Short mmCIF file of C-alpha atoms in Angstrom, two decimals:
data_model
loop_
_atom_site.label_atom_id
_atom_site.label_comp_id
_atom_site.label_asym_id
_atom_site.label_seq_id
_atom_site.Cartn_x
_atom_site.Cartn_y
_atom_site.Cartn_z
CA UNK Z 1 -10.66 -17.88 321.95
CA UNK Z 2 -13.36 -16.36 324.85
CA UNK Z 3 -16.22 -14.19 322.91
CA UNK Z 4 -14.42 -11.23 323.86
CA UNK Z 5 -11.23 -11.80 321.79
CA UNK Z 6 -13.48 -12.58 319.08
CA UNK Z 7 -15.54 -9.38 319.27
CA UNK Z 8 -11.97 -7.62 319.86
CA UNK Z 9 -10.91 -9.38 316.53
CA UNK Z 10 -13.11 -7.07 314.41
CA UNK Z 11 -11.90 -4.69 312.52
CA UNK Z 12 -13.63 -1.94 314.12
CA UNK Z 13 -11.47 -2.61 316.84
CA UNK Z 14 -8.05 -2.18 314.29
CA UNK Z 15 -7.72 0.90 315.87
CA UNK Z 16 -9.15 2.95 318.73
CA UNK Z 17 -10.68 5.80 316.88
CA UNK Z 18 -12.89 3.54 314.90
CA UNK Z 19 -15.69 1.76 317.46
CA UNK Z 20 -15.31 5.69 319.07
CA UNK Z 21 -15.52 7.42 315.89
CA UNK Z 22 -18.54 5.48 314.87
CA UNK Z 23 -20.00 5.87 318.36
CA UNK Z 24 -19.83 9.31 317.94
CA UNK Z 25 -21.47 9.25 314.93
CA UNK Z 26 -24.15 7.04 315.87
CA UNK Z 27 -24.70 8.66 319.23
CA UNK Z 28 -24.85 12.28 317.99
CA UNK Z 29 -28.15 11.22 315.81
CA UNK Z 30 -30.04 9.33 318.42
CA UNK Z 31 -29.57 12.41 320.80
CA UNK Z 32 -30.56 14.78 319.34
CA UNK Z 33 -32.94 12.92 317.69
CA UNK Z 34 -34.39 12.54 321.07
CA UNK Z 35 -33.88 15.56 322.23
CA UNK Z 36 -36.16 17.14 319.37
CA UNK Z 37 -38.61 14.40 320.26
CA UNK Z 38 -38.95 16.11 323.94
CA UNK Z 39 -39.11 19.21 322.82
CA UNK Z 40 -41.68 18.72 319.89
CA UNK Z 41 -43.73 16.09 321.78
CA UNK Z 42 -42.72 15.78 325.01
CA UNK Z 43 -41.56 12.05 324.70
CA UNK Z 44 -40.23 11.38 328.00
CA UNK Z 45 -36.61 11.51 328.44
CA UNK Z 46 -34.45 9.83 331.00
CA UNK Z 47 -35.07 10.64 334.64
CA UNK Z 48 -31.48 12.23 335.70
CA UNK Z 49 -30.60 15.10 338.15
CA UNK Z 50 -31.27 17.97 336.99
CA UNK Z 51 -34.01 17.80 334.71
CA UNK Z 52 -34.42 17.25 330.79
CA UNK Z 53 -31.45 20.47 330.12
CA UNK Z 54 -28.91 18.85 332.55
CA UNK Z 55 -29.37 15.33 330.60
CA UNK Z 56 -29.18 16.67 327.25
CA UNK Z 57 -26.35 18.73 327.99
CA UNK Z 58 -24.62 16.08 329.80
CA UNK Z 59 -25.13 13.42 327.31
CA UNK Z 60 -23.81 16.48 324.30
CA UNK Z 61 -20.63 17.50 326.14
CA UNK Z 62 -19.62 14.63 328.51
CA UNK Z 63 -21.16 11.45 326.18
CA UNK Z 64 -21.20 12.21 322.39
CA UNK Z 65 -18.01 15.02 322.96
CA UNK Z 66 -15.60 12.23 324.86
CA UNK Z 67 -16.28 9.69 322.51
CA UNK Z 68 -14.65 11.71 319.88
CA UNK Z 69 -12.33 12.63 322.56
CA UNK Z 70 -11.02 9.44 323.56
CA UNK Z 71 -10.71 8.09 319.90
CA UNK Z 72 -8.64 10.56 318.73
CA UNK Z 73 -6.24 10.43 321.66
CA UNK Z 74 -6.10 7.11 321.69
CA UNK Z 75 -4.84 7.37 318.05
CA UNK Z 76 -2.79 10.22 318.45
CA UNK Z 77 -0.87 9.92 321.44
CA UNK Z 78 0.84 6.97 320.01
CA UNK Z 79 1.58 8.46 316.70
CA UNK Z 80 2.75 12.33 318.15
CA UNK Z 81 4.93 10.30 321.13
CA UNK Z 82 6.33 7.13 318.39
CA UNK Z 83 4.83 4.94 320.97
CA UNK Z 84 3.02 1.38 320.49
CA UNK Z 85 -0.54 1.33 319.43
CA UNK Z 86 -2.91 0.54 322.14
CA UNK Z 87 -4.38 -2.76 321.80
CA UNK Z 88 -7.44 -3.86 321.00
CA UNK Z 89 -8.34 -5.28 324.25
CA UNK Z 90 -7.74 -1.90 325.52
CA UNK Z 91 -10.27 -0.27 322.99
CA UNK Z 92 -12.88 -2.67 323.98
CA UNK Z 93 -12.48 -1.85 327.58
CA UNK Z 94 -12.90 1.28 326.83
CA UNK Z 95 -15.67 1.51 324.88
CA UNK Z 96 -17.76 -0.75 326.80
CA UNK Z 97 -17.20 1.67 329.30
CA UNK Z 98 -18.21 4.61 327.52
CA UNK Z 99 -21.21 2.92 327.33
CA UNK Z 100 -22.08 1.64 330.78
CA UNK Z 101 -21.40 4.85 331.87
CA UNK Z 102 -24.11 6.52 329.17
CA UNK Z 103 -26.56 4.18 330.56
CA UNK Z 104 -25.65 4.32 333.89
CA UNK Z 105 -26.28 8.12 333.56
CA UNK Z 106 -29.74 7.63 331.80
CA UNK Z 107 -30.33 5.28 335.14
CA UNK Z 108 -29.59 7.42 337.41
CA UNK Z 109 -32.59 9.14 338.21
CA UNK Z 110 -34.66 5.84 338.34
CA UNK Z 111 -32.15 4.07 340.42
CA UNK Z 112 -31.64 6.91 343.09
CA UNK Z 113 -28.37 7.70 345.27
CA UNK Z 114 -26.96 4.26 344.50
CA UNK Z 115 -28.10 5.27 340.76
CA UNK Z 116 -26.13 8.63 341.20
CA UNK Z 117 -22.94 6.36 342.40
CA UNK Z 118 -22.17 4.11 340.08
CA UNK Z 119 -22.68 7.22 337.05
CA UNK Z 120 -20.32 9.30 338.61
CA UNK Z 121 -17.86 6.25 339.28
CA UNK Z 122 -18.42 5.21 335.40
CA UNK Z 123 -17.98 8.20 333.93
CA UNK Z 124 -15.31 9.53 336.04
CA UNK Z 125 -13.73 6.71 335.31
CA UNK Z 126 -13.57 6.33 332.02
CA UNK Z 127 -12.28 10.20 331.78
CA UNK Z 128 -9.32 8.92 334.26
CA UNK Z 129 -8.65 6.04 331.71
CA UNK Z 130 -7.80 7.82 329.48
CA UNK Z 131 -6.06 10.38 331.29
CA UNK Z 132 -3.86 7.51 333.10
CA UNK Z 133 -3.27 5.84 329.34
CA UNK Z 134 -2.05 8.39 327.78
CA UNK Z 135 -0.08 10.43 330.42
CA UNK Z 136 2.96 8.30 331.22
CA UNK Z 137 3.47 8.76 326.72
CA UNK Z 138 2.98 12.18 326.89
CA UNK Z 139 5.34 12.84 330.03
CA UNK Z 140 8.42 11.31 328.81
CA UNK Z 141 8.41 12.33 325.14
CA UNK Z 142 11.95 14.01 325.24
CA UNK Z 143 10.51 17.44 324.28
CA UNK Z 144 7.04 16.78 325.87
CA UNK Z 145 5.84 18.88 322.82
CA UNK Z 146 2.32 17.57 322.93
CA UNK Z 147 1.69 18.17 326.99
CA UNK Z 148 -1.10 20.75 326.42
CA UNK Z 149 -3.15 17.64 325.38
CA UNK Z 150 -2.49 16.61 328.94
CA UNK Z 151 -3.59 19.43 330.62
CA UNK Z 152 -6.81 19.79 328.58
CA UNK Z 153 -7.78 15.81 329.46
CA UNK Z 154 -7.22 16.76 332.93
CA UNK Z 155 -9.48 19.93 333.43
CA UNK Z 156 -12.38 17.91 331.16
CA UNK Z 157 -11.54 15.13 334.11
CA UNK Z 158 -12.22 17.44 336.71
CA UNK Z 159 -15.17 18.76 334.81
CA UNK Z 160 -16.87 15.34 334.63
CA UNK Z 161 -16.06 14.65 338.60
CA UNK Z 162 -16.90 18.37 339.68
CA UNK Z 163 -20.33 17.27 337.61
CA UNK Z 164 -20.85 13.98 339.15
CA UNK Z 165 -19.58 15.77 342.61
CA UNK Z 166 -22.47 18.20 342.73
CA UNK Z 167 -25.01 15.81 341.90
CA UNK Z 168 -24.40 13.62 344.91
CA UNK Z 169 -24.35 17.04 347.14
CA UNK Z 170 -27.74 17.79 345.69
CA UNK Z 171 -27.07 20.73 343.52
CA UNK Z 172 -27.11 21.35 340.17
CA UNK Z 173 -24.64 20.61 338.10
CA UNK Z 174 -25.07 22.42 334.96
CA UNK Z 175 -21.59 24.25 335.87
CA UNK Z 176 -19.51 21.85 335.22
CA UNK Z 177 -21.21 21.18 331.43
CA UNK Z 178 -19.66 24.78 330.97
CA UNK Z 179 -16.27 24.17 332.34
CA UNK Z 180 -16.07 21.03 330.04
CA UNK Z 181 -17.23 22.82 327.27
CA UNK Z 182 -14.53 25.52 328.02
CA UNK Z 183 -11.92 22.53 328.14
CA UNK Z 184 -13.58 21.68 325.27
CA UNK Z 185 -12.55 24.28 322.77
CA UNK Z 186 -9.43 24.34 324.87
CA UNK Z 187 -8.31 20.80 323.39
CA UNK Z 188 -10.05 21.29 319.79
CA UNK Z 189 -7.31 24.85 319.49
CA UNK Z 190 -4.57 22.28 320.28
CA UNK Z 191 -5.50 19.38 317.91
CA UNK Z 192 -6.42 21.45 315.49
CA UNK Z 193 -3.22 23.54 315.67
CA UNK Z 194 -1.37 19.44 314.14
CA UNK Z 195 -3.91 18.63 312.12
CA UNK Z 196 -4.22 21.75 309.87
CA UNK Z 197 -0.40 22.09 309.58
CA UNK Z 198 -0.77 18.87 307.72
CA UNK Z 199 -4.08 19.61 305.80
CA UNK Z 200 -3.53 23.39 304.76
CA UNK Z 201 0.14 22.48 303.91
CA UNK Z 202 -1.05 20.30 301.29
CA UNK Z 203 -3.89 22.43 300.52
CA UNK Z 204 -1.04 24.96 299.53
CA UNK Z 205 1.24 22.25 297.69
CA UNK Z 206 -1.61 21.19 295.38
CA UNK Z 207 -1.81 25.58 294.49
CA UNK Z 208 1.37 26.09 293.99
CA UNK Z 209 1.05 22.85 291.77
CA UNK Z 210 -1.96 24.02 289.79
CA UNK Z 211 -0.05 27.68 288.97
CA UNK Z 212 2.71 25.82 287.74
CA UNK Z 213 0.74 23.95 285.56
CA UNK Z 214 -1.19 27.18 284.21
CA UNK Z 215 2.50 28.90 283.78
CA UNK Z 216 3.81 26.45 281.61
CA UNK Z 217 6.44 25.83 284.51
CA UNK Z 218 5.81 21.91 285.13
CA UNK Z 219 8.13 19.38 284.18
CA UNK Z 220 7.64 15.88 284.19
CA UNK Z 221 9.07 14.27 286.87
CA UNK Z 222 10.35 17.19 289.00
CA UNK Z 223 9.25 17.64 292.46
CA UNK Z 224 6.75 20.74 293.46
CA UNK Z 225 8.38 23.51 295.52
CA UNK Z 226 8.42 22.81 298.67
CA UNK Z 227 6.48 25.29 300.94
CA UNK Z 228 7.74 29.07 301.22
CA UNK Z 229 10.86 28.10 298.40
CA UNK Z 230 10.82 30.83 296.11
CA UNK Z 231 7.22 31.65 296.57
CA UNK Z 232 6.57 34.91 298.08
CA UNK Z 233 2.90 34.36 297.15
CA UNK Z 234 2.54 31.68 298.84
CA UNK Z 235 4.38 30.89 301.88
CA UNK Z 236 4.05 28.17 304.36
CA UNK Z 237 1.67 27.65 306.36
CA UNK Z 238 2.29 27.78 310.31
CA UNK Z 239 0.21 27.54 313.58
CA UNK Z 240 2.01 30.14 315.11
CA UNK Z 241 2.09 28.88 319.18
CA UNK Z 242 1.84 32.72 320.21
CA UNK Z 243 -1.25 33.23 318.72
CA UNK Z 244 -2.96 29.70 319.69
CA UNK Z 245 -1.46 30.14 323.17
CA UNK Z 246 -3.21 33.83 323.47
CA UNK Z 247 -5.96 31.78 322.49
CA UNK Z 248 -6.29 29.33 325.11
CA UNK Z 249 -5.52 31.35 327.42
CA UNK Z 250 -8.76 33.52 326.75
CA UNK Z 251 -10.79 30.89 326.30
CA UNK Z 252 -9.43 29.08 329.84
CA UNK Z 253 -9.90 32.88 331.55
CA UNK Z 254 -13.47 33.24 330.43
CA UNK Z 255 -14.47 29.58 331.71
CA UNK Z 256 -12.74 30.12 335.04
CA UNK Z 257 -14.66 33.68 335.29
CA UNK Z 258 -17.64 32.24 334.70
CA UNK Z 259 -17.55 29.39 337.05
CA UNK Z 260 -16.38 32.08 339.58
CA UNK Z 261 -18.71 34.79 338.69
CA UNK Z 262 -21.82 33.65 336.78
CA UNK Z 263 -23.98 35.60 334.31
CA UNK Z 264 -21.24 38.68 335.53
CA UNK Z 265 -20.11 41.33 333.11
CA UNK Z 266 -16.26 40.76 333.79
CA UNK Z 267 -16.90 37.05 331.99
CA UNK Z 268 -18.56 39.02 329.82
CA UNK Z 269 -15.58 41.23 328.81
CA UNK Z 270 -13.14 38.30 329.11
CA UNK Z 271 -15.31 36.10 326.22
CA UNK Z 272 -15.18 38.98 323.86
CA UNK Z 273 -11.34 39.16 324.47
CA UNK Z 274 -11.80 34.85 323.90
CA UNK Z 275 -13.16 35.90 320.94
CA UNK Z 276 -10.69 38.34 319.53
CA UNK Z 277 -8.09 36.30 320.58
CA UNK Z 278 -9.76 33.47 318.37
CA UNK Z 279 -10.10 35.86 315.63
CA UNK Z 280 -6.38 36.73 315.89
CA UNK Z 281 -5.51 32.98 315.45
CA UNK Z 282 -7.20 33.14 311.90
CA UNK Z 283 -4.99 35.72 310.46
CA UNK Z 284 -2.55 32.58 310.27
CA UNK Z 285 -5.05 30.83 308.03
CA UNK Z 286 -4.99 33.74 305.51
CA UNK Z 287 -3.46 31.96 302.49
CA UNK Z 288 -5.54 32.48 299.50
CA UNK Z 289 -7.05 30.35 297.29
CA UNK Z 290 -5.95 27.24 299.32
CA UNK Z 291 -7.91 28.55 302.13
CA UNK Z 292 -10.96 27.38 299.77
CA UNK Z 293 -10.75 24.03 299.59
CA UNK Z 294 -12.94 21.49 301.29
CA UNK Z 295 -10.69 19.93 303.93
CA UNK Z 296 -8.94 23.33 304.85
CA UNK Z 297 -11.93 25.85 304.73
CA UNK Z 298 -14.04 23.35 307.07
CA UNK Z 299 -11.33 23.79 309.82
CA UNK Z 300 -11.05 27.29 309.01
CA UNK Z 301 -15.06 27.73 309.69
CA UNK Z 302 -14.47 25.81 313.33
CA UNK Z 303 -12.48 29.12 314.56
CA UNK Z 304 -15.28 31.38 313.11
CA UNK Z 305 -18.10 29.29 315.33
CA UNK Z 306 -15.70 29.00 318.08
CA UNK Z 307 -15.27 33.46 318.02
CA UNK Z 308 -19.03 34.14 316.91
CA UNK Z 309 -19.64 31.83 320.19
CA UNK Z 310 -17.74 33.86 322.28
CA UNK Z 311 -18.74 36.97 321.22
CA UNK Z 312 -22.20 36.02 321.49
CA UNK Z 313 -22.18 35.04 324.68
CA UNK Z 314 -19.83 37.90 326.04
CA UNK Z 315 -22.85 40.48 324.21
CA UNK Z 316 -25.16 38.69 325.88
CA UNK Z 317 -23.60 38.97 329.83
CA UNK Z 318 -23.19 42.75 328.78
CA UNK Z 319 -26.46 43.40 328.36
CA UNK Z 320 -27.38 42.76 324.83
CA UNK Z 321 -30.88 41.16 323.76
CA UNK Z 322 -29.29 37.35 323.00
CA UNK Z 323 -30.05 34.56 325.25
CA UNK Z 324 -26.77 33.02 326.80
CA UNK Z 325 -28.12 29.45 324.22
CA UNK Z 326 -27.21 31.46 321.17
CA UNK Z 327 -23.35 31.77 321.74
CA UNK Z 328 -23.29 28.26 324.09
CA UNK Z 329 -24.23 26.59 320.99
CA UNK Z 330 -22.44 28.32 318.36
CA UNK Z 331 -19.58 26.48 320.51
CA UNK Z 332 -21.11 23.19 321.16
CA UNK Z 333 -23.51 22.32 317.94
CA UNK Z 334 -21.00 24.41 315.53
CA UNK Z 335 -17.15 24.54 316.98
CA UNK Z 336 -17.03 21.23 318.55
CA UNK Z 337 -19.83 19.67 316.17
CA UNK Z 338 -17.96 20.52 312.91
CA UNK Z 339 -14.53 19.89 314.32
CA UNK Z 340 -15.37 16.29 315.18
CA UNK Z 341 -16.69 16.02 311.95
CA UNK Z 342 -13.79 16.85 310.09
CA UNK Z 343 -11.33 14.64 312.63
CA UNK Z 344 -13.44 11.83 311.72
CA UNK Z 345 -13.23 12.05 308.12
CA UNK Z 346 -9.64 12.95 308.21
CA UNK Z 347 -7.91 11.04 310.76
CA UNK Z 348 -10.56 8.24 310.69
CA UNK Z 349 -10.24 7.69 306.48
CA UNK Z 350 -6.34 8.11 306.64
CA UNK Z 351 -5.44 6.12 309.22
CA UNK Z 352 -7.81 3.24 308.47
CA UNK Z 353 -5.63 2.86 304.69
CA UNK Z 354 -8.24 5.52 302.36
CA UNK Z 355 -7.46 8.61 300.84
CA UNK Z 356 -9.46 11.59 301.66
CA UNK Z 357 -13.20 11.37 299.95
CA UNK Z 358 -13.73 13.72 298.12
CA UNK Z 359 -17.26 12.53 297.19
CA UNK Z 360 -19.55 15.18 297.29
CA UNK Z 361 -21.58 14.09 300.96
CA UNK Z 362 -19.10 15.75 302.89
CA UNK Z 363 -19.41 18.97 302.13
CA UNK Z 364 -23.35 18.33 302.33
CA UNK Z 365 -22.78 17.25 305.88
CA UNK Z 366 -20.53 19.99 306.53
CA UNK Z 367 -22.68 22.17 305.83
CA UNK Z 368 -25.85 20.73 307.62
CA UNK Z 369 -23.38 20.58 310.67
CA UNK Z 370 -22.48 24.45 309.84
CA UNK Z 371 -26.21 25.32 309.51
CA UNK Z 372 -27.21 23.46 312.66
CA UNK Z 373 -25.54 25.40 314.79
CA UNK Z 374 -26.38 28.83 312.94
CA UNK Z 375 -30.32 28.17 313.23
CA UNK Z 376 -30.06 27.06 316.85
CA UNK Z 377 -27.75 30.51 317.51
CA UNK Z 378 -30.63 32.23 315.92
CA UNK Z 379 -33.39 30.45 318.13
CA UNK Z 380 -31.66 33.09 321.34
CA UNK Z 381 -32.49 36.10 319.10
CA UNK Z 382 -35.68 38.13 319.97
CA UNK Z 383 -38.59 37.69 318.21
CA UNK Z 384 -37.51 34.68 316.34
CA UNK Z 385 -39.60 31.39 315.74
CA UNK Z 386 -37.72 29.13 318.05
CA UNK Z 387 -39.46 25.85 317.93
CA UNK Z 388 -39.23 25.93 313.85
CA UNK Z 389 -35.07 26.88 314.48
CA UNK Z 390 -34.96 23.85 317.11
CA UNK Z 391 -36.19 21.56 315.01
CA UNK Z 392 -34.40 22.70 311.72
CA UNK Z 393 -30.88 22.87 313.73
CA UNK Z 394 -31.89 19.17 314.87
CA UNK Z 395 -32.65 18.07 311.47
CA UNK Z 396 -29.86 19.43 309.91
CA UNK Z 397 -27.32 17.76 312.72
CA UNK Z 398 -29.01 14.54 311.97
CA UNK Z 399 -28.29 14.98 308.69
CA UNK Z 400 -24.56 15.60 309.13
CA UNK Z 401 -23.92 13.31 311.36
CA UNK Z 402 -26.01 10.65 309.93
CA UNK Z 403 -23.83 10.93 306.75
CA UNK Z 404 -20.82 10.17 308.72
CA UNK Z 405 -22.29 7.35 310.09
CA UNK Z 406 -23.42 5.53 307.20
CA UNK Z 407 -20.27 6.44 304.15
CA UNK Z 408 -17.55 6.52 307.70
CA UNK Z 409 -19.57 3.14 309.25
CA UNK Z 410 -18.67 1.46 306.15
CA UNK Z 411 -14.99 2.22 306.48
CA UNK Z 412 -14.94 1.74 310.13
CA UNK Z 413 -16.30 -1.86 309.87
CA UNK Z 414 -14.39 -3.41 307.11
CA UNK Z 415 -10.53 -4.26 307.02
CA UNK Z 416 -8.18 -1.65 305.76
CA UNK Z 417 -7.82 -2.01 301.74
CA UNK Z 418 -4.19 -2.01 301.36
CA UNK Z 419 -1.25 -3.56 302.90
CA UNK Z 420 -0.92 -1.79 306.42
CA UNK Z 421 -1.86 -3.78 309.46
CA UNK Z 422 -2.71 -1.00 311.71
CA UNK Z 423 -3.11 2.26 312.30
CA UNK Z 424 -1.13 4.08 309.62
CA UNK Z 425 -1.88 6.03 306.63
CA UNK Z 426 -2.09 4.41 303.10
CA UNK Z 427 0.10 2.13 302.11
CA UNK Z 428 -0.17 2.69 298.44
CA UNK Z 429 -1.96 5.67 295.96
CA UNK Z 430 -4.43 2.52 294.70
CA UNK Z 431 -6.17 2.38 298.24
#
């Protein structure tokens, strides 16, 4: 056996999401970690096109962001389509990838235009890989129910190239960070859209449970009601595809706009229709007391980030006193921040044999994720103290993510606890 079947012998490579999960983890501290470092200090940062901005928002969007990307595809895909698992081989490939291209990047500016070369060819292609892995699955699923995920892994594709693309013409690229972060939220609407009919569905079961209990009503042995029997109160719980489909459709109108007309009020109007059209979404997630729980009410505070960035920045290309930052991050730092968070301690606990924690770090880290991206928002507001707000927002990401990292490492790195061999949920209630 070579050293690299060993190292693919691991069980962090069981599965795809969890060497990307934990990468994501990892990487989110140490960036922003560095980033603060820069700003506080002025540590030097790595030499790429572009400047300090363009390498921080790069390494944010295109490095940390596809990580979590690319593990949850390459664990979904296969599940959504009833495919194989992709092998382990596969996720090494993959990863090591990743990586080359995040230090190829970080070269860039030290190694010049043969620098610039081999990070565009790196990254780009390691967006195509996964683009190439999963399409053939997605295309000849029967229904093709799941080929939105397609089209979002494309655009971020041509995001990454159109990036890489203008720094070998010499201009600056910070464009394309904003189309990716538009394709982005694009793909977090669509993911989330499976994995909350799953999470507030149970959210509801476990109510309609505890109501039964208070009424007297539960019998031993006999089954809860399923959702929406007999339960006006109470009905099911559905991601409704008109309303997510208005959704990406403002969200894909504003980032065109705004690659077409910069800093213009018509992308100014079109993100505060984004953001309406985000707010309309919610009125599906309007379910009571379920709403409140932990797993459920985290993905239910991703839309909120995800409109309050929208509006924010469509107020600010109208004119209003709030720098373009406040809204970009309210997206980045707080919609895509907190929705990673919660795939990786849902999918990435489920699928590696646990049940849900429900220890009480999560919602600590939740919540340091949440306020993160609130006290960077309020760094673009006039008059406020915005090296204190940097630094808080950094400290509290760092906190969030370095959570995951150490209680989701530990699951990541160890074999599953129960019977499965693979990717699938537990096998038993004692795991």
């Amino acid at each position: 056996m070579t050293s690299f079947d060993r190292l693919a012998a691991k069980p962090l490579f069981l599965c795809s999401f969890r060497s990307f999960f934990l990468a994501t983890a990892l990487y989110g501290v140490a960036l922003l970690l560095g980033w603060l470092g820069f700003l506080a200090t002025g540590i030097g940062l790595p030499e790429v096109p572009g400047g300090p901005i363009v390498w921080h928002a790069h390494e944010l969007m295109f490095g940390f962001g596809l990580a979590a990307v690319a593990g949850f595809v390459l664990t979904a895909v296969p599940e959504f389509t009833a495919t194989p698992a992709f092998g382990r081989r596969v996720t090494l490939v993959l990863l090591l990838c990743w990586a080359a291209a995040r230090l190829a990047f970080w070269l860039s500016g030290v190694l010049g235009a043969g620098g610039a070369v081999l990070a565009a060819l790196l990254n780009s292609g390691f967006m195509a890989a996964i683009v190439v892995l999963v399409a053939p699955r997605l295309w000849r699923d029967p229904e093709r129910r799941h080929l939105s995920f397609l089209w979002g892994l494309a655009a971020m594709w041509l995001a990454v190239g159109g990036f890489h693309a203008d720094v070998l013409r010499g201009l600056y690229p910070m464009r394309w960070v904003l189309a990716g972060a538009g394709a982005m939220m694009v793909l977090i609407v669509v993911a989330m859209s499976r994995v909350s009919m799953r999470i507030v569905n149970d959210a509801l079961d476990a109510e309609r449970l505890r109501r039964a209990a208070e009424q007297g009503d539960a019998v031993a042995g006999e089954r809860p009601r399923l959702p929406g029997e007999d339960d006006d109160e109470l009905p099911a719980y559905r991601a409704r595809p008109p309303r997510r489909n208005l959704a990406v459709f403002g969200i894909a109108a504003h980032t065109l706009a705004e690659f077409a007309l910069p800093g213009s009020p018509i992308a100014g109007w079109i993100a505060l229709a984004a953001a309406a059209a985000v707010l309309n979404l919610l009125n599906d997630w309007h379910v009571g007391r379920a709403l409140l729980t932990r797993w459920a009410f985290m993905l239910y505070a991703v839309y909120w980030m995800m409109a309050l960035g929208y509006g924010s920045i469509g107020l600010s290309l109208l004119g209003v006193a709030v720098a373009p930052s406040a809204g970009l991050h309210l997206l980045t730092v707080g919609a895509m921040g907190l929705s990673i968070f919660g795939v990786l301690c849902i999918a990435g606990r489920t699928h590696s044999g646990y049940e849900l924690d429900m220890r009480p770090w999560v919602p600590v880290a939740a919540l340091a994720i949440g306020a993160a991206a609130l006290a960077r928002a309020a760094a673009g507001l006039p008059g406020m103290p915005v090296a204190g707000l940097q630094a808080a927002s950094v400290a509290a990401w760092a906190l969030g993510y370095g959570l995951a990292a150490v209680f989701l490492g530990a699951v990541f790195l160890r074999p599953r606890p129960d019977a499965g061999t693979g990717c699938e949920e537990p096998m038993d209630e004692a795991a």
